[in-house]
Amino acid sequence: MVSTDSKKKKKKKKGDGISPMSKYYTKFKTYGIPISVLLLAYLGFRLRDMTSNYKTFFDPDTFFHYEMYKIAIHDWIPKYFAYANPPTGIKAGGYLGLYTMEAIFYKILHPLGYSVLGAYKLWPPFIGALTIIAIYLLGRKLHSDWAGFWAAAFIAFSSANYFKTMSGNNRGEGPFMAFFFLAVFFLMAYLDEKELNWKKISWGILYLLSSILFMAAWTGSIFGVSILLAFTGANVVILFVYGKMEELKRFIREFYPIYGLSLIIGLALTTTGFINIKSFLVFSLEVFAGLSILAIVMLYGQQLKLNYSDKKHRFGVVAIISIIGVVAAYLYFGQDLLKFIGQASQSNPLYQTVAELAKTTWANVKAAFSVRGDDGIMFLLSLLGFAIVFLRFLRKLMHNDLTGYKEVFLVTYYVASIYLLYLAVRFTFQASGAIMLLAGVGVGEFFLFVENMKEKTSTKTLYALLLILLFIPLPIASGQYLNNYAKSYSRMGGTVPNDWINALEWLNKNTNPLDSATSWWDYGYWIESSLLGHRRSATDGGHAYDRRYLVADFFSHYGTKAEQDFEAWELNYMIVWQSDIGKFNAISYLGGAITYGEYRTHPMFLTVPGDSIKFVNESGKTVVYVIMNRQAYQPEMTIDMTNGKIIHGRGDIPYVLYIFNGYGLLAYKKIAFSDFVRLAFHIRYSVEPLDAEKLFANFHLVYASGGVSIYKFKPFAIYWIDQYKNGTWVPIYNTFVKGKLPTGDQKLRLWISAFGRDIKDATLIFEAYNGTKLVKKVLAENLNINHLNETPVEISLFIPNATSYKFILVQKGPVGVLDGPVYVNGKDVDPSYVLGEGQSGTMKLTAAFRKDYSNVELALRASVVYYVTPNGNDIYNKNFYLEPHQDIITYIPMKSLSVKAGDNQITAEASVPNGVFEKFIQSLYDKYGKDKVVIYRKRIEPVFITEKQYVIWEGS
């Protein structure tokens, strides 16, 4: 009997033994999945590193971030950048912590032979690989090994994730996501530990460190702080409403202190600039304090006679307190509550024209979260994962499962990410984190279902293998698709066109290091980059937004309407690119040349093949037809650039046709003769008499490469000279017909173009040269010319026989640029708004000059940029349009001084009177109506004024 029982037991043990397949499956889960994730991270890294062969970078913003990163290598936290917003530069802001992290990354890699640029290019692929590992750890912690594995597989080859973590696209979103995933993983590991031990303490410390890093990596990290804040509130409310008081006490006891501590540390670090979301952290701490009060009421409300007897009463308590809290918060914070959301929407004309701020469409979603093309499979899997998580959470509530906070986090994170994605297409990358995580959960749930089946282990293993075979084509196909994209991008060698590279190399080698150059704002970072132009730019992708309106106004108009006081920016060169015809709807709209309705419905330019342009003789008169969609149309005017002929048409379409060799360009009538069109395509046509002569006198072509042209800007220039001869005025020179000055006693009439700025109390001087200066003569003093109504200057002089001549205008103007931070009472301030109205203090700054000046006046210049909306301020009304303006209100004298060429350290006492802007702004309201004036930016900036010599003409 004993023997028989023993044999039966042995047989039973033998029969229940785990099959080899099951053993391998168990080992694969334990070791194979982590190794596979490391392989995925490696493959994801290699894909993202393919574009490191770029000559420059993929993303324009990366050029700016590279400059800040170089500063961080020496200063750790950047304070000032001289090349943006001339003549003042900018106080460093944004995600300064990112540059510090990258600088540390360089310090680690430098001993291994990596250069400054090499380490910078390696950073995004490294972050991409780290994200793959981090999402695996998080998915594993929140759901299962399989959820982590599939989330890692999906994100490794996700195009939505790839483009922000590829080499050459160094932004803050990628590091934010990686460190946010790690922070949440460490937080969940901390909460999972039931007892206070070294593990729990370690997880808590790691959470604090990673939470600081994600806050520092990106100014949009307020999204991560918000997620955790929402998770805090949602979890305590759910636990309370469902009466899980012990779980509530434990969560409050363990989570509240560590989350509150992370907010406090983050707020403390904002004083260094490492983290730059101070106002939101203050707001978060105040909300957190409100949640703490709510928690106290939940825990001790019964002692205050509150009824906690059932769900309805508990929910009523929460609802009443929440309503009071929301109302109080709104009254306290006002519209600041929606600040982040407002920045993500097309809330003003400028934002209306930014493509990445447009509302996300289903087509965008399908394309971003597809395996191949636009199938949207990843998004659909995430919806499945979300549904599963939500149902699991409900089941856990019913079974008193203490781990329900994981599902609460997943639901909170996913809902918030989808809402963010709905707001603007720019948030596709951030949504990719939640979507890939929930897609992994969706697939992982199938594996959990199989593993929980009441089948033999070998059978379940077989089912799991079948599931792998079912889903593995998704990342494989996506990886192949992305690999082709990566190779294609890699072959591009960068996104800066060769014409731009040539032009900026010329600018770098042939201009003064203190010069500035401006183009449309998209190219500002190229101009500023030490890898390209390395010159100051008046507006770029992140700074001086107010000037975008003014550049647009100049580009989209002609004549005095287009003129802006560019010398206030100390502009030296204007760069125009023919390809900006593709952006000209936005440019024309922001410049006020067209209405919102025209912006949406009328293309500013249309290219026409040469064989679609027909010349027809009608009744002895040549007319031009453009063939479009099998219909023939006469434009309002045709300008044949091949022979200079101008042909008027009946205007079947509201366009002007320019004919070039082999093609035509239809330009919308309102912008057809704009300064951009004429400068970009070198068109000398004048709408008003001498308008083209004036334009090309103020903007002198110095370099052209393909479609990119560089013009030297001259605030004052002679565009026409008449000689008084035989009782009449005879033209002897204009911008396009170069003539020589006649010698001997002469009476001349000089036509001077003052671009956007009046000539005031100026002196006009004539100089003649024979190798050295031969003659210098003052021709006129106290000269004044209104730039909006210019009149010629008559002079009499003796012109000697010489090799060359100059006319020079001497009048006060700005010199020098700031070349370091500005400090007021020891605190670094915004250099373009150094003091507020009614404030004063000791100012210290660094200014750079081209040469020595013996009599310079340091002043504070108060100016304002605004626009007027004659048809009302509804930016979505089809008749809406705007008129941009830039006005200098006053100069506030500070100090007279002498300066040397190069950098000068200057200290002065500064003060700004009260009401500097008030009277001027009120005059605008009186003139246009308060509801039709939008004050875009006020500036109070240090400038240096002295007598300058402007060479307004030189020749023979």
PDB file of C-alpha atoms in Angstrom, residues 176-366:
ATOM      1  CA  PHE A 176      10.801  65.108 -20.917  1.00  0.00           C
ATOM      2  CA  MET A 177       9.053  61.926 -22.017  1.00  0.00           C
ATOM      3  CA  ALA A 178      11.982  59.668 -21.099  1.00  0.00           C
ATOM      4  CA  PHE A 179      12.396  61.126 -17.611  1.00  0.00           C
ATOM      5  CA  PHE A 180       8.644  61.330 -17.057  1.00  0.00           C
ATOM      6  CA  PHE A 181       8.309  57.607 -17.774  1.00  0.00           C
ATOM      7  CA  LEU A 182      11.167  56.884 -15.386  1.00  0.00           C
ATOM      8  CA  ALA A 183       9.673  59.160 -12.724  1.00  0.00           C
ATOM      9  CA  VAL A 184       6.307  57.391 -12.876  1.00  0.00           C
ATOM     10  CA  PHE A 185       7.998  53.974 -12.838  1.00  0.00           C
ATOM     11  CA  PHE A 186       9.993  54.897  -9.725  1.00  0.00           C
ATOM     12  CA  LEU A 187       6.872  56.369  -8.136  1.00  0.00           C
ATOM     13  CA  MET A 188       4.863  53.196  -8.720  1.00  0.00           C
ATOM     14  CA  ALA A 189       7.730  51.058  -7.407  1.00  0.00           C
ATOM     15  CA  TYR A 190       7.801  53.290  -4.326  1.00  0.00           C
ATOM     16  CA  LEU A 191       4.048  52.882  -3.784  1.00  0.00           C
ATOM     17  CA  ASP A 192       4.235  49.113  -4.320  1.00  0.00           C
ATOM     18  CA  GLU A 193       6.607  48.684  -1.387  1.00  0.00           C
ATOM     19  CA  LYS A 194       4.366  48.039   1.621  1.00  0.00           C
ATOM     20  CA  GLU A 195       6.959  48.678   4.285  1.00  0.00           C
ATOM     21  CA  LEU A 196       9.467  51.448   4.801  1.00  0.00           C
ATOM     22  CA  ASN A 197      12.781  49.878   3.857  1.00  0.00           C
ATOM     23  CA  TRP A 198      15.889  50.643   1.827  1.00  0.00           C
ATOM     24  CA  LYS A 199      14.102  49.726  -1.395  1.00  0.00           C
ATOM     25  CA  LYS A 200      11.241  52.135  -0.755  1.00  0.00           C
ATOM     26  CA  ILE A 201      13.674  54.893   0.182  1.00  0.00           C
ATOM     27  CA  SER A 202      15.744  54.220  -2.949  1.00  0.00           C
ATOM     28  CA  TRP A 203      12.683  54.280  -5.204  1.00  0.00           C
ATOM     29  CA  GLY A 204      11.588  57.541  -3.577  1.00  0.00           C
ATOM     30  CA  ILE A 205      14.974  59.186  -4.134  1.00  0.00           C
ATOM     31  CA  LEU A 206      15.049  58.040  -7.752  1.00  0.00           C
ATOM     32  CA  TYR A 207      11.543  59.445  -8.245  1.00  0.00           C
ATOM     33  CA  LEU A 208      12.609  62.822  -6.875  1.00  0.00           C
ATOM     34  CA  LEU A 209      15.668  62.931  -9.144  1.00  0.00           C
ATOM     35  CA  SER A 210      13.815  61.920 -12.296  1.00  0.00           C
ATOM     36  CA  SER A 211      10.899  64.261 -11.535  1.00  0.00           C
ATOM     37  CA  ILE A 212      13.367  67.156 -11.320  1.00  0.00           C
ATOM     38  CA  LEU A 213      14.872  66.118 -14.649  1.00  0.00           C
ATOM     39  CA  PHE A 214      11.541  65.937 -16.451  1.00  0.00           C
ATOM     40  CA  MET A 215      10.549  69.343 -15.049  1.00  0.00           C
ATOM     41  CA  ALA A 216      13.838  70.824 -16.268  1.00  0.00           C
ATOM     42  CA  ALA A 217      13.837  69.256 -19.738  1.00  0.00           C
ATOM     43  CA  TRP A 218      10.976  71.219 -21.302  1.00  0.00           C
ATOM     44  CA  THR A 219       8.796  74.212 -20.460  1.00  0.00           C
ATOM     45  CA  GLY A 220       5.863  72.033 -21.495  1.00  0.00           C
ATOM     46  CA  SER A 221       6.739  69.762 -18.574  1.00  0.00           C
ATOM     47  CA  ILE A 222       3.803  71.384 -16.839  1.00  0.00           C
ATOM     48  CA  PHE A 223       1.943  68.649 -18.711  1.00  0.00           C
ATOM     49  CA  GLY A 224       3.726  66.009 -16.609  1.00  0.00           C
ATOM     50  CA  VAL A 225       3.177  67.931 -13.392  1.00  0.00           C
ATOM     51  CA  SER A 226      -0.491  68.272 -14.330  1.00  0.00           C
ATOM     52  CA  ILE A 227      -0.845  64.540 -14.972  1.00  0.00           C
ATOM     53  CA  LEU A 228       0.482  63.696 -11.523  1.00  0.00           C
ATOM     54  CA  LEU A 229      -1.659  66.430  -9.979  1.00  0.00           C
ATOM     55  CA  ALA A 230      -4.763  65.081 -11.715  1.00  0.00           C
ATOM     56  CA  PHE A 231      -3.790  61.536 -10.700  1.00  0.00           C
ATOM     57  CA  THR A 232      -3.520  62.694  -7.085  1.00  0.00           C
ATOM     58  CA  GLY A 233      -6.969  64.236  -7.055  1.00  0.00           C
ATOM     59  CA  ALA A 234      -8.657  61.462  -9.023  1.00  0.00           C
ATOM     60  CA  ASN A 235      -7.264  58.647  -6.905  1.00  0.00           C
ATOM     61  CA  VAL A 236      -8.159  60.139  -3.515  1.00  0.00           C
ATOM     62  CA  VAL A 237     -11.655  61.043  -4.718  1.00  0.00           C
ATOM     63  CA  ILE A 238     -12.272  57.534  -6.053  1.00  0.00           C
ATOM     64  CA  LEU A 239     -10.979  55.854  -2.908  1.00  0.00           C
ATOM     65  CA  PHE A 240     -13.057  58.141  -0.743  1.00  0.00           C
ATOM     66  CA  VAL A 241     -16.279  57.843  -2.729  1.00  0.00           C
ATOM     67  CA  TYR A 242     -15.996  54.038  -2.687  1.00  0.00           C
ATOM     68  CA  GLY A 243     -15.332  54.087   1.031  1.00  0.00           C
ATOM     69  CA  LYS A 244     -11.822  52.596   0.920  1.00  0.00           C
ATOM     70  CA  MET A 245     -10.597  54.589   3.893  1.00  0.00           C
ATOM     71  CA  GLU A 246      -7.593  52.415   4.763  1.00  0.00           C
ATOM     72  CA  GLU A 247      -6.302  52.559   1.207  1.00  0.00           C
ATOM     73  CA  LEU A 248      -6.984  56.314   1.204  1.00  0.00           C
ATOM     74  CA  LYS A 249      -4.983  56.804   4.394  1.00  0.00           C
ATOM     75  CA  ARG A 250      -2.083  54.781   3.023  1.00  0.00           C
ATOM     76  CA  PHE A 251      -2.043  56.653  -0.296  1.00  0.00           C
ATOM     77  CA  ILE A 252      -2.157  60.051   1.402  1.00  0.00           C
ATOM     78  CA  ARG A 253       0.507  59.029   3.895  1.00  0.00           C
ATOM     79  CA  GLU A 254       2.908  57.735   1.254  1.00  0.00           C
ATOM     80  CA  PHE A 255       2.203  59.726  -1.910  1.00  0.00           C
ATOM     81  CA  TYR A 256       1.439  63.228  -0.664  1.00  0.00           C
ATOM     82  CA  PRO A 257       4.786  63.880   1.097  1.00  0.00           C
ATOM     83  CA  ILE A 258       6.952  62.710  -1.801  1.00  0.00           C
ATOM     84  CA  TYR A 259       4.919  64.439  -4.507  1.00  0.00           C
ATOM     85  CA  GLY A 260       4.756  67.656  -2.488  1.00  0.00           C
ATOM     86  CA  LEU A 261       8.505  67.455  -1.911  1.00  0.00           C
ATOM     87  CA  SER A 262       9.147  67.137  -5.660  1.00  0.00           C
ATOM     88  CA  LEU A 263       7.087  70.300  -6.269  1.00  0.00           C
ATOM     89  CA  ILE A 264       8.955  72.187  -3.550  1.00  0.00           C
ATOM     90  CA  ILE A 265      12.386  71.105  -4.856  1.00  0.00           C
ATOM     91  CA  GLY A 266      11.323  72.016  -8.383  1.00  0.00           C
ATOM     92  CA  LEU A 267      10.165  75.444  -7.229  1.00  0.00           C
ATOM     93  CA  ALA A 268      13.439  76.004  -5.361  1.00  0.00           C
ATOM     94  CA  LEU A 269      15.433  75.171  -8.500  1.00  0.00           C
ATOM     95  CA  THR A 270      13.537  77.768 -10.533  1.00  0.00           C
ATOM     96  CA  THR A 271      15.666  80.402  -8.796  1.00  0.00           C
ATOM     97  CA  THR A 272      18.697  78.997 -10.619  1.00  0.00           C
ATOM     98  CA  GLY A 273      17.004  78.835 -14.020  1.00  0.00           C
ATOM     99  CA  PHE A 274      17.503  75.062 -14.185  1.00  0.00           C
ATOM    100  CA  ILE A 275      13.714  74.684 -14.091  1.00  0.00           C
ATOM    101  CA  ASN A 276      11.609  77.351 -15.766  1.00  0.00           C
ATOM    102  CA  ILE A 277       8.000  76.655 -14.876  1.00  0.00           C
ATOM    103  CA  LYS A 278       7.881  78.694 -11.688  1.00  0.00           C
ATOM    104  CA  SER A 279       4.389  80.133 -12.034  1.00  0.00           C
ATOM    105  CA  PHE A 280       2.902  76.730 -12.766  1.00  0.00           C
ATOM    106  CA  LEU A 281       4.731  75.106  -9.843  1.00  0.00           C
ATOM    107  CA  VAL A 282       3.357  77.808  -7.555  1.00  0.00           C
ATOM    108  CA  PHE A 283      -0.093  77.109  -8.990  1.00  0.00           C
ATOM    109  CA  SER A 284       0.449  73.342  -8.521  1.00  0.00           C
ATOM    110  CA  LEU A 285       1.476  73.780  -4.909  1.00  0.00           C
ATOM    111  CA  GLU A 286      -1.627  75.861  -4.257  1.00  0.00           C
ATOM    112  CA  VAL A 287      -3.818  73.207  -5.900  1.00  0.00           C
ATOM    113  CA  PHE A 288      -1.943  70.561  -3.954  1.00  0.00           C
ATOM    114  CA  ALA A 289      -2.652  72.489  -0.757  1.00  0.00           C
ATOM    115  CA  GLY A 290      -6.330  72.468  -1.739  1.00  0.00           C
ATOM    116  CA  LEU A 291      -6.180  68.702  -2.307  1.00  0.00           C
ATOM    117  CA  SER A 292      -4.538  68.329   1.092  1.00  0.00           C
ATOM    118  CA  ILE A 293      -7.398  70.219   2.698  1.00  0.00           C
ATOM    119  CA  LEU A 294      -9.806  67.989   0.810  1.00  0.00           C
ATOM    120  CA  ALA A 295      -7.906  64.942   2.101  1.00  0.00           C
ATOM    121  CA  ILE A 296      -8.190  66.199   5.680  1.00  0.00           C
ATOM    122  CA  VAL A 297     -11.940  66.661   5.219  1.00  0.00           C
ATOM    123  CA  MET A 298     -12.173  63.126   3.814  1.00  0.00           C
ATOM    124  CA  LEU A 299     -10.245  61.631   6.705  1.00  0.00           C
ATOM    125  CA  TYR A 300     -11.761  63.608   9.560  1.00  0.00           C
ATOM    126  CA  GLY A 301     -15.049  64.942   8.172  1.00  0.00           C
ATOM    127  CA  GLN A 302     -17.147  62.561  10.200  1.00  0.00           C
ATOM    128  CA  GLN A 303     -15.887  64.249  13.347  1.00  0.00           C
ATOM    129  CA  LEU A 304     -17.403  67.423  11.902  1.00  0.00           C
ATOM    130  CA  LYS A 305     -20.751  65.626  11.557  1.00  0.00           C
ATOM    131  CA  LEU A 306     -20.436  65.134   7.792  1.00  0.00           C
ATOM    132  CA  ASN A 307     -22.423  62.204   6.483  1.00  0.00           C
ATOM    133  CA  TYR A 308     -20.144  59.493   5.022  1.00  0.00           C
ATOM    134  CA  SER A 309     -22.738  56.729   5.257  1.00  0.00           C
ATOM    135  CA  ASP A 310     -22.877  55.841   1.537  1.00  0.00           C
ATOM    136  CA  LYS A 311     -21.431  56.668  -1.874  1.00  0.00           C
ATOM    137  CA  LYS A 312     -23.990  59.357  -2.641  1.00  0.00           C
ATOM    138  CA  HIS A 313     -23.216  61.307   0.506  1.00  0.00           C
ATOM    139  CA  ARG A 314     -19.466  60.929   0.099  1.00  0.00           C
ATOM    140  CA  PHE A 315     -19.692  62.003  -3.527  1.00  0.00           C
ATOM    141  CA  GLY A 316     -21.827  64.987  -2.499  1.00  0.00           C
ATOM    142  CA  VAL A 317     -19.158  66.106  -0.034  1.00  0.00           C
ATOM    143  CA  VAL A 318     -16.467  65.887  -2.712  1.00  0.00           C
ATOM    144  CA  ALA A 319     -18.641  67.650  -5.311  1.00  0.00           C
ATOM    145  CA  ILE A 320     -19.478  70.574  -3.039  1.00  0.00           C
ATOM    146  CA  ILE A 321     -15.872  71.043  -1.930  1.00  0.00           C
ATOM    147  CA  SER A 322     -14.632  70.726  -5.537  1.00  0.00           C
ATOM    148  CA  ILE A 323     -17.092  73.319  -6.817  1.00  0.00           C
ATOM    149  CA  ILE A 324     -16.032  75.730  -4.096  1.00  0.00           C
ATOM    150  CA  GLY A 325     -12.381  75.030  -4.931  1.00  0.00           C
ATOM    151  CA  VAL A 326     -12.831  75.564  -8.675  1.00  0.00           C
ATOM    152  CA  VAL A 327     -14.724  78.827  -8.181  1.00  0.00           C
ATOM    153  CA  ALA A 328     -12.138  80.060  -5.698  1.00  0.00           C
ATOM    154  CA  ALA A 329      -9.301  79.077  -8.031  1.00  0.00           C
ATOM    155  CA  TYR A 330     -10.900  80.877 -10.959  1.00  0.00           C
ATOM    156  CA  LEU A 331     -11.455  84.023  -8.933  1.00  0.00           C
ATOM    157  CA  TYR A 332      -7.860  83.840  -7.707  1.00  0.00           C
ATOM    158  CA  PHE A 333      -6.067  82.907 -10.931  1.00  0.00           C
ATOM    159  CA  GLY A 334      -8.465  84.159 -13.572  1.00  0.00           C
ATOM    160  CA  GLN A 335      -7.553  83.298 -17.136  1.00  0.00           C
ATOM    161  CA  ASP A 336      -4.091  82.067 -16.066  1.00  0.00           C
ATOM    162  CA  LEU A 337      -5.726  78.712 -15.414  1.00  0.00           C
ATOM    163  CA  LEU A 338      -6.011  78.247 -19.173  1.00  0.00           C
ATOM    164  CA  LYS A 339      -2.628  79.710 -20.082  1.00  0.00           C
ATOM    165  CA  PHE A 340      -1.056  76.468 -21.224  1.00  0.00           C
ATOM    166  CA  ILE A 341      -4.105  75.493 -23.249  1.00  0.00           C
ATOM    167  CA  GLY A 342      -4.231  78.978 -24.774  1.00  0.00           C
ATOM    168  CA  GLN A 343      -0.634  78.647 -25.957  1.00  0.00           C
ATOM    169  CA  ALA A 344      -1.639  75.448 -27.730  1.00  0.00           C
ATOM    170  CA  SER A 345      -4.403  77.059 -29.755  1.00  0.00           C
ATOM    171  CA  GLN A 346      -4.651  79.545 -32.602  1.00  0.00           C
ATOM    172  CA  SER A 347      -5.537  82.365 -30.252  1.00  0.00           C
ATOM    173  CA  ASN A 348      -4.119  85.277 -32.254  1.00  0.00           C
ATOM    174  CA  PRO A 349      -3.267  86.012 -35.900  1.00  0.00           C
ATOM    175  CA  LEU A 350       0.325  84.862 -35.476  1.00  0.00           C
ATOM    176  CA  TYR A 351      -0.707  81.500 -34.058  1.00  0.00           C
ATOM    177  CA  GLN A 352      -3.319  81.149 -36.799  1.00  0.00           C
ATOM    178  CA  THR A 353      -0.517  80.887 -39.331  1.00  0.00           C
ATOM    179  CA  VAL A 354       1.568  78.283 -37.464  1.00  0.00           C
ATOM    180  CA  ALA A 355       0.824  74.874 -38.967  1.00  0.00           C
ATOM    181  CA  GLU A 356       1.722  72.852 -35.881  1.00  0.00           C
ATOM    182  CA  LEU A 357      -0.838  74.791 -33.821  1.00  0.00           C
ATOM    183  CA  ALA A 358      -3.649  73.696 -36.099  1.00  0.00           C
ATOM    184  CA  LYS A 359      -6.338  71.387 -34.737  1.00  0.00           C
ATOM    185  CA  THR A 360      -5.493  67.723 -35.144  1.00  0.00           C
ATOM    186  CA  THR A 361      -7.556  65.841 -37.705  1.00  0.00           C
ATOM    187  CA  TRP A 362      -8.298  62.141 -37.959  1.00  0.00           C
ATOM    188  CA  ALA A 363      -5.994  62.070 -40.980  1.00  0.00           C
ATOM    189  CA  ASN A 364      -3.174  63.391 -38.775  1.00  0.00           C
ATOM    190  CA  VAL A 365      -3.876  60.688 -36.189  1.00  0.00           C
ATOM    191  CA  LYS A 366      -3.926  57.885 -38.754  1.00  0.00           C
TER     192      LYS A 366
END
